[in-house]
């Protein structure tokens, strides 16, 4: 769909959007299933990028305990615990600008292999990646790689100046060339305009192939970052974006990522109706808090949703 069409879609009445999104969700997915994923920060803080939202950038002043790259055993222990708690996808995040070949990367490859051998979907987000590195991750058993566009190309340099939009697109291309599923989305509520949100959704849906998973992050305004005082985005605008994402990318997993802690159960329920079908569980995302496990399971139960089994091997699950 071209930008003008996405714009027209975006401005349709909200309930019409939710209705259409819900229909497409039911057509392409088992609509009462929720994918539960767990995140682990395998290397925390000290990142040289200047992403203005991020607690882990050396350019910001967020209070944070820095950590060097975790040991493989520690990571696999956490993956096992996540599996026991019902997670089927385990995502490892590192505060790196890009991946450097060497011992650190070799250790990450061991982690990926270990998680994959446990029967979980293994996912990583490690910053920029070359094609060769992407191939190595694929061979180690990686299911998906997360690398976000974050916002529109126009708004991008208000948020990050140390790498370009094109750098991001290059990594995304390297991931696709290696045959790894792409997890690619953005952040809402960074002070961007409606037009920026439309442009982001347009860009995401025109990636070829489309992302297998689309994380929709709501800005977590971390103290000590330049975005700490950003005014919260209207929750219906967030739901509108989720519905548009579902309509534009009917086969993707639409993943409610950062920001759920401050979003009401009712708004989350509406987001699920609008096609969101994956959440991050566990009390922490990478560095910021997330709803308690019991709260999430309670919400699923109330809504009649059940955790979705892992789908390693097949790209898309039959509805
Ligand atoms: N360093 C790697 C990178 O930037 O690609 C991987 C980790 S990074 C934390 C992954 C994503 O988390 C970012 O692209 C951004 O979309 C999201 N994120 C980080 N901090 C956030 C915040 N405070 N609020 C919402 N989303 C955030
Ligand atoms: C994504 O888009 N959101 C997740 C995942 N990819 C790695 C990360 C959210 C991080 C939120 C801020 C934090 O906890 O530091
Ligand atoms: Fe570094 Fe990623 Fe945070 Fe940007 S979002 S500062 S690249 S950890």
PDB file of C-alpha atoms in Angstrom, residues 51 53 148-152 156 159-160 163 165 168 184-188 190 200 204 217:
ATOM      1  CA  UNK A  51      19.271   6.751  21.302  1.00  0.00           C
ATOM      2  CA  UNK A  53      14.931   6.970  24.815  1.00  0.00           C
ATOM      3  CA  UNK A 148      13.601  -1.826  14.829  1.00  0.00           C
ATOM      4  CA  UNK A 149      13.055   1.126  12.532  1.00  0.00           C
ATOM      5  CA  UNK A 150      11.897   2.884  15.721  1.00  0.00           C
ATOM      6  CA  UNK A 151      10.165   5.827  13.984  1.00  0.00           C
ATOM      7  CA  UNK A 152       9.730   7.562  10.617  1.00  0.00           C
ATOM      8  CA  UNK A 156      14.651   9.556  13.167  1.00  0.00           C
ATOM      9  CA  UNK A 159      15.989  10.569  18.319  1.00  0.00           C
ATOM     10  CA  UNK A 160      19.289   9.034  17.174  1.00  0.00           C
ATOM     11  CA  UNK A 163      23.583   5.704  13.104  1.00  0.00           C
ATOM     12  CA  UNK A 165      18.038   4.981   8.969  1.00  0.00           C
ATOM     13  CA  UNK A 168      19.075   0.023  10.039  1.00  0.00           C
ATOM     14  CA  UNK A 184      10.936  -5.149  13.355  1.00  0.00           C
ATOM     15  CA  UNK A 185       8.792  -2.407  14.808  1.00  0.00           C
ATOM     16  CA  UNK A 186       9.052   0.893  16.561  1.00  0.00           C
ATOM     17  CA  UNK A 187       8.339   3.104  19.524  1.00  0.00           C
ATOM     18  CA  UNK A 188       5.227   5.243  19.892  1.00  0.00           C
ATOM     19  CA  UNK A 190       8.374   9.879  21.575  1.00  0.00           C
ATOM     20  CA  UNK A 200       6.600   4.195  10.204  1.00  0.00           C
ATOM     21  CA  UNK A 204       7.331  -1.495   8.058  1.00  0.00           C
ATOM     22  CA  UNK A 217       6.780  -0.269  22.031  1.00  0.00           C
TER      23      UNK A 217
END
